[in-house]
Amino acid sequence: PPNAWNKIIKKSLLAQEQFQFPKGIWYEDRATAAIHVSYSDKLYYSKEVLYKYRVRQESLMNQSQYNERMLDMITAIEMMHAQAGTQYHDECESNAIGNLLYQSAFRLLPFQRILELNQCVDTCKSLYPHCEDNPYLKNRSKLYRFTIHCILKKRYKLVNLIRYIYQKGGAR
């Protein structure tokens, strides 16, 4: 995932201007993920859990009320897309699916922010018009793929039902 906490980046690279996290926006780690990866000679993946993410009561991932800065995700994904070019198309597309569609739906729908969610969906469709064909998406669960399909078709009542089932622990 395009997060700052799950990467090891040389300090000398972070000191360079193009590696700086953009100031003043939420989700700044997503905005710079593509540029960080593009300067890597090697990428390693480990299935071993080395970090436990703790969700605080008022963290970005756990907002109790709508905040217009939730839409900074659009800016962050647009920046990532612009930096990535074609080299990491599938990976960036997968991140857009997960962030602009899935996570934004689960963040915005509880507050009935349909227009804002439509902005996220429209941005994803504009940047990645064939996102339902993404190879990473094809490897996800049927329920996840169905949820993404419903979000893309703007069938938010179904998405709310899925969200409710998740919250009750019924979807695994």
PDB file of C-alpha atoms in Angstrom:
ATOM      1  CA  PRO A   1       0.000   0.000   0.000  1.00  0.00           C
ATOM      2  CA  PRO A   2       1.135   3.575  -0.610  1.00  0.00           C
ATOM      3  CA  ASN A   3       1.825   4.548   2.976  1.00  0.00           C
ATOM      4  CA  ALA A   4       4.833   6.179   4.560  1.00  0.00           C
ATOM      5  CA  TRP A   5       4.906   3.831   7.541  1.00  0.00           C
ATOM      6  CA  ASN A   6       5.551   0.628   5.582  1.00  0.00           C
ATOM      7  CA  LYS A   7       8.609   1.722   3.611  1.00  0.00           C
ATOM      8  CA  ILE A   8      12.278   2.202   4.259  1.00  0.00           C
ATOM      9  CA  ILE A   9      13.535   5.196   2.295  1.00  0.00           C
ATOM     10  CA  LYS A  10      17.045   6.586   2.352  1.00  0.00           C
ATOM     11  CA  LYS A  11      17.243   9.809   4.315  1.00  0.00           C
ATOM     12  CA  SER A  12      19.342  11.370   1.542  1.00  0.00           C
ATOM     13  CA  LEU A  13      16.450  10.859  -0.902  1.00  0.00           C
ATOM     14  CA  LEU A  14      13.904  12.364   1.468  1.00  0.00           C
ATOM     15  CA  ALA A  15      16.058  15.487   1.676  1.00  0.00           C
ATOM     16  CA  GLN A  16      15.639  16.109  -2.058  1.00  0.00           C
ATOM     17  CA  GLU A  17      12.836  18.462  -3.070  1.00  0.00           C
ATOM     18  CA  GLN A  18      10.963  16.002  -5.323  1.00  0.00           C
ATOM     19  CA  PHE A  19      10.734  13.541  -2.422  1.00  0.00           C
ATOM     20  CA  GLN A  20       9.151  15.960   0.034  1.00  0.00           C
ATOM     21  CA  PHE A  21       5.648  15.165   1.191  1.00  0.00           C
ATOM     22  CA  PRO A  22       3.307  17.890  -0.074  1.00  0.00           C
ATOM     23  CA  LYS A  23       2.378  20.242   2.712  1.00  0.00           C
ATOM     24  CA  GLY A  24      -1.180  20.999   3.664  1.00  0.00           C
ATOM     25  CA  ILE A  25      -2.936  17.914   2.338  1.00  0.00           C
ATOM     26  CA  TRP A  26      -4.075  14.730   3.987  1.00  0.00           C
ATOM     27  CA  TYR A  27      -2.874  11.427   2.481  1.00  0.00           C
ATOM     28  CA  GLU A  28       0.455  12.986   1.510  1.00  0.00           C
ATOM     29  CA  ASP A  29       2.090   9.560   1.588  1.00  0.00           C
ATOM     30  CA  ARG A  30      -0.077   8.423  -1.302  1.00  0.00           C
ATOM     31  CA  ALA A  31       0.833  11.518  -3.301  1.00  0.00           C
ATOM     32  CA  THR A  32       4.539  10.671  -3.195  1.00  0.00           C
ATOM     33  CA  ALA A  33       4.446   6.859  -3.301  1.00  0.00           C
ATOM     34  CA  ALA A  34       5.091   6.619  -7.047  1.00  0.00           C
ATOM     35  CA  ILE A  35       8.120   8.910  -6.985  1.00  0.00           C
ATOM     36  CA  HIS A  36       9.632   7.024  -4.046  1.00  0.00           C
ATOM     37  CA  VAL A  37       9.221   3.701  -5.839  1.00  0.00           C
ATOM     38  CA  SER A  38      10.535   5.062  -9.148  1.00  0.00           C
ATOM     39  CA  TYR A  39      13.925   5.793  -7.559  1.00  0.00           C
ATOM     40  CA  SER A  40      14.258   2.336  -6.044  1.00  0.00           C
ATOM     41  CA  ASP A  41      16.767  -0.155  -7.363  1.00  0.00           C
ATOM     42  CA  LYS A  42      15.129  -3.008  -5.484  1.00  0.00           C
ATOM     43  CA  LEU A  43      11.749  -3.660  -3.949  1.00  0.00           C
ATOM     44  CA  TYR A  44      11.206  -6.290  -1.298  1.00  0.00           C
ATOM     45  CA  TYR A  45       7.993  -7.681   0.030  1.00  0.00           C
ATOM     46  CA  SER A  46       7.610  -9.522   3.290  1.00  0.00           C
ATOM     47  CA  LYS A  47       4.489 -11.328   4.476  1.00  0.00           C
ATOM     48  CA  GLU A  48       5.771 -11.074   8.029  1.00  0.00           C
ATOM     49  CA  VAL A  49       3.911  -8.476  10.067  1.00  0.00           C
ATOM     50  CA  LEU A  50       6.507  -6.052  11.380  1.00  0.00           C
ATOM     51  CA  TYR A  51       4.212  -3.181  12.259  1.00  0.00           C
ATOM     52  CA  LYS A  52       0.812  -2.951  13.915  1.00  0.00           C
ATOM     53  CA  TYR A  53      -1.281   0.005  12.834  1.00  0.00           C
ATOM     54  CA  ARG A  54      -3.215   1.561  15.677  1.00  0.00           C
ATOM     55  CA  VAL A  55      -6.328   3.514  14.749  1.00  0.00           C
ATOM     56  CA  ARG A  56      -6.843   6.427  17.096  1.00  0.00           C
ATOM     57  CA  GLN A  57     -10.305   7.805  17.810  1.00  0.00           C
ATOM     58  CA  GLU A  58      -9.838  10.879  15.587  1.00  0.00           C
ATOM     59  CA  SER A  59      -7.243   9.572  13.131  1.00  0.00           C
ATOM     60  CA  LEU A  60      -7.648  10.141   9.394  1.00  0.00           C
ATOM     61  CA  MET A  61      -8.952   6.609   9.087  1.00  0.00           C
ATOM     62  CA  ASN A  62     -11.513   6.998  11.869  1.00  0.00           C
ATOM     63  CA  GLN A  63     -13.281  10.330  11.513  1.00  0.00           C
ATOM     64  CA  SER A  64     -16.465  10.764  13.540  1.00  0.00           C
ATOM     65  CA  GLN A  65     -17.736  13.590  11.334  1.00  0.00           C
ATOM     66  CA  TYR A  66     -17.310  14.717   7.766  1.00  0.00           C
ATOM     67  CA  ASN A  67     -14.266  16.834   7.035  1.00  0.00           C
ATOM     68  CA  GLU A  68     -13.806  18.393   3.594  1.00  0.00           C
ATOM     69  CA  ARG A  69     -10.141  17.398   3.757  1.00  0.00           C
ATOM     70  CA  MET A  70     -11.273  13.821   3.170  1.00  0.00           C
ATOM     71  CA  LEU A  71     -11.361  14.910  -0.472  1.00  0.00           C
ATOM     72  CA  ASP A  72      -7.593  15.504  -0.356  1.00  0.00           C
ATOM     73  CA  MET A  73      -7.492  11.859  -1.439  1.00  0.00           C
ATOM     74  CA  ILE A  74      -8.407  13.065  -4.931  1.00  0.00           C
ATOM     75  CA  THR A  75      -5.414  15.440  -5.021  1.00  0.00           C
ATOM     76  CA  ALA A  76      -3.090  12.773  -3.613  1.00  0.00           C
ATOM     77  CA  ILE A  77      -4.134  10.151  -6.184  1.00  0.00           C
ATOM     78  CA  GLU A  78      -3.900  12.675  -9.030  1.00  0.00           C
ATOM     79  CA  MET A  79      -0.359  13.553  -7.899  1.00  0.00           C
ATOM     80  CA  MET A  80       0.594   9.882  -7.680  1.00  0.00           C
ATOM     81  CA  HIS A  81      -0.841   9.267 -11.156  1.00  0.00           C
ATOM     82  CA  ALA A  82       1.055  12.222 -12.641  1.00  0.00           C
ATOM     83  CA  GLN A  83       4.359  11.067 -11.129  1.00  0.00           C
ATOM     84  CA  ALA A  84       4.029   7.403 -12.042  1.00  0.00           C
ATOM     85  CA  GLY A  85       3.673   7.616 -15.795  1.00  0.00           C
ATOM     86  CA  THR A  86       3.142   4.178 -17.328  1.00  0.00           C
ATOM     87  CA  GLN A  87       5.822   2.285 -15.389  1.00  0.00           C
ATOM     88  CA  TYR A  88       3.564   1.463 -12.420  1.00  0.00           C
ATOM     89  CA  HIS A  89       0.163   1.847 -14.058  1.00  0.00           C
ATOM     90  CA  ASP A  90      -1.423  -1.288 -12.589  1.00  0.00           C
ATOM     91  CA  GLU A  91      -0.114  -0.556  -9.091  1.00  0.00           C
ATOM     92  CA  CYS A  92      -1.290   3.069  -9.151  1.00  0.00           C
ATOM     93  CA  GLU A  93      -4.625   2.006 -10.577  1.00  0.00           C
ATOM     94  CA  SER A  94      -4.975  -0.545  -7.782  1.00  0.00           C
ATOM     95  CA  ASN A  95      -4.203   2.158  -5.221  1.00  0.00           C
ATOM     96  CA  ALA A  96      -6.800   4.446  -6.791  1.00  0.00           C
ATOM     97  CA  ILE A  97      -9.361   1.633  -6.617  1.00  0.00           C
ATOM     98  CA  GLY A  98      -8.581   0.990  -2.970  1.00  0.00           C
ATOM     99  CA  ASN A  99      -8.394   4.619  -1.903  1.00  0.00           C
ATOM    100  CA  LEU A 100     -10.634   6.694  -4.197  1.00  0.00           C
ATOM    101  CA  LEU A 101     -13.325   4.056  -4.448  1.00  0.00           C
ATOM    102  CA  TYR A 102     -13.352   1.604  -1.567  1.00  0.00           C
ATOM    103  CA  GLN A 103     -11.966   3.636   1.334  1.00  0.00           C
ATOM    104  CA  SER A 104     -13.639   6.864   0.231  1.00  0.00           C
ATOM    105  CA  ALA A 105     -17.001   5.090   0.003  1.00  0.00           C
ATOM    106  CA  PHE A 106     -16.593   3.682   3.498  1.00  0.00           C
ATOM    107  CA  ARG A 107     -15.546   7.127   4.802  1.00  0.00           C
ATOM    108  CA  LEU A 108     -18.081   9.313   2.984  1.00  0.00           C
ATOM    109  CA  LEU A 109     -21.262   7.223   2.920  1.00  0.00           C
ATOM    110  CA  PRO A 110     -21.799   7.301   6.714  1.00  0.00           C
ATOM    111  CA  PHE A 111     -22.077  11.087   6.365  1.00  0.00           C
ATOM    112  CA  GLN A 112     -24.325  10.884   3.273  1.00  0.00           C
ATOM    113  CA  ARG A 113     -21.708  12.736   1.196  1.00  0.00           C
ATOM    114  CA  ILE A 114     -22.903  11.456  -2.191  1.00  0.00           C
ATOM    115  CA  LEU A 115     -21.654  14.401  -4.271  1.00  0.00           C
ATOM    116  CA  GLU A 116     -18.202  14.069  -2.742  1.00  0.00           C
ATOM    117  CA  LEU A 117     -18.136  10.316  -3.339  1.00  0.00           C
ATOM    118  CA  ASN A 118     -19.215  10.951  -6.929  1.00  0.00           C
ATOM    119  CA  GLN A 119     -16.158  13.214  -7.298  1.00  0.00           C
ATOM    120  CA  CYS A 120     -13.927  10.361  -6.134  1.00  0.00           C
ATOM    121  CA  VAL A 121     -15.586   7.887  -8.499  1.00  0.00           C
ATOM    122  CA  ASP A 122     -15.443  10.280 -11.443  1.00  0.00           C
ATOM    123  CA  THR A 123     -11.762  11.017 -10.795  1.00  0.00           C
ATOM    124  CA  CYS A 124     -10.923   7.311 -10.674  1.00  0.00           C
ATOM    125  CA  LYS A 125     -12.863   6.667 -13.899  1.00  0.00           C
ATOM    126  CA  SER A 126     -11.130   9.598 -15.580  1.00  0.00           C
ATOM    127  CA  LEU A 127      -7.624   8.485 -14.585  1.00  0.00           C
ATOM    128  CA  TYR A 128      -8.257   4.757 -14.995  1.00  0.00           C
ATOM    129  CA  PRO A 129     -11.214   4.143 -17.342  1.00  0.00           C
ATOM    130  CA  HIS A 130     -10.649   0.364 -17.397  1.00  0.00           C
ATOM    131  CA  CYS A 131     -10.027  -0.067 -13.677  1.00  0.00           C
ATOM    132  CA  GLU A 132     -12.353  -3.068 -13.382  1.00  0.00           C
ATOM    133  CA  ASP A 133      -9.820  -4.971 -15.520  1.00  0.00           C
ATOM    134  CA  ASN A 134      -6.968  -4.292 -13.083  1.00  0.00           C
ATOM    135  CA  PRO A 135      -4.950  -7.475 -12.430  1.00  0.00           C
ATOM    136  CA  TYR A 136      -4.680  -6.733  -8.702  1.00  0.00           C
ATOM    137  CA  LEU A 137      -8.437  -6.257  -8.455  1.00  0.00           C
ATOM    138  CA  LYS A 138      -8.977  -9.617 -10.148  1.00  0.00           C
ATOM    139  CA  ASN A 139      -7.059 -11.244  -7.277  1.00  0.00           C
ATOM    140  CA  ARG A 140      -9.299  -9.737  -4.596  1.00  0.00           C
ATOM    141  CA  SER A 141     -12.327 -11.444  -3.063  1.00  0.00           C
ATOM    142  CA  LYS A 142     -15.620 -11.608  -4.947  1.00  0.00           C
ATOM    143  CA  LEU A 143     -17.212  -9.376  -2.326  1.00  0.00           C
ATOM    144  CA  TYR A 144     -14.510  -6.726  -2.727  1.00  0.00           C
ATOM    145  CA  ARG A 145     -14.828  -6.817  -6.526  1.00  0.00           C
ATOM    146  CA  PHE A 146     -18.609  -6.616  -6.245  1.00  0.00           C
ATOM    147  CA  THR A 147     -18.296  -3.651  -3.876  1.00  0.00           C
ATOM    148  CA  ILE A 148     -15.993  -1.855  -6.330  1.00  0.00           C
ATOM    149  CA  HIS A 149     -18.418  -2.598  -9.173  1.00  0.00           C
ATOM    150  CA  CYS A 150     -21.304  -1.137  -7.146  1.00  0.00           C
ATOM    151  CA  ILE A 151     -19.266   1.967  -6.304  1.00  0.00           C
ATOM    152  CA  LEU A 152     -18.311   2.491  -9.964  1.00  0.00           C
ATOM    153  CA  LYS A 153     -21.990   2.143 -10.944  1.00  0.00           C
ATOM    154  CA  LYS A 154     -22.897   4.519  -8.083  1.00  0.00           C
ATOM    155  CA  ARG A 155     -25.189   1.965  -6.470  1.00  0.00           C
ATOM    156  CA  TYR A 156     -24.567   3.356  -3.043  1.00  0.00           C
ATOM    157  CA  LYS A 157     -27.521   1.692  -1.305  1.00  0.00           C
ATOM    158  CA  LEU A 158     -25.918  -1.676  -2.030  1.00  0.00           C
ATOM    159  CA  VAL A 159     -22.551  -0.363  -0.850  1.00  0.00           C
ATOM    160  CA  ASN A 160     -24.167   0.818   2.384  1.00  0.00           C
ATOM    161  CA  LEU A 161     -25.621  -2.649   2.874  1.00  0.00           C
ATOM    162  CA  ILE A 162     -22.181  -4.217   2.348  1.00  0.00           C
ATOM    163  CA  ARG A 163     -20.670  -1.684   4.749  1.00  0.00           C
ATOM    164  CA  TYR A 164     -23.310  -2.595   7.340  1.00  0.00           C
ATOM    165  CA  ILE A 165     -22.533  -6.316   6.956  1.00  0.00           C
ATOM    166  CA  TYR A 166     -18.807  -5.594   7.389  1.00  0.00           C
ATOM    167  CA  GLN A 167     -19.480  -3.593  10.540  1.00  0.00           C
ATOM    168  CA  LYS A 168     -21.548  -6.425  12.011  1.00  0.00           C
ATOM    169  CA  GLY A 169     -18.754  -8.879  11.272  1.00  0.00           C
ATOM    170  CA  GLY A 170     -20.763 -10.841   8.715  1.00  0.00           C
ATOM    171  CA  ALA A 171     -18.362 -10.465   5.770  1.00  0.00           C
ATOM    172  CA  ARG A 172     -14.991 -12.118   5.931  1.00  0.00           C
TER     173      ARG A 172
END
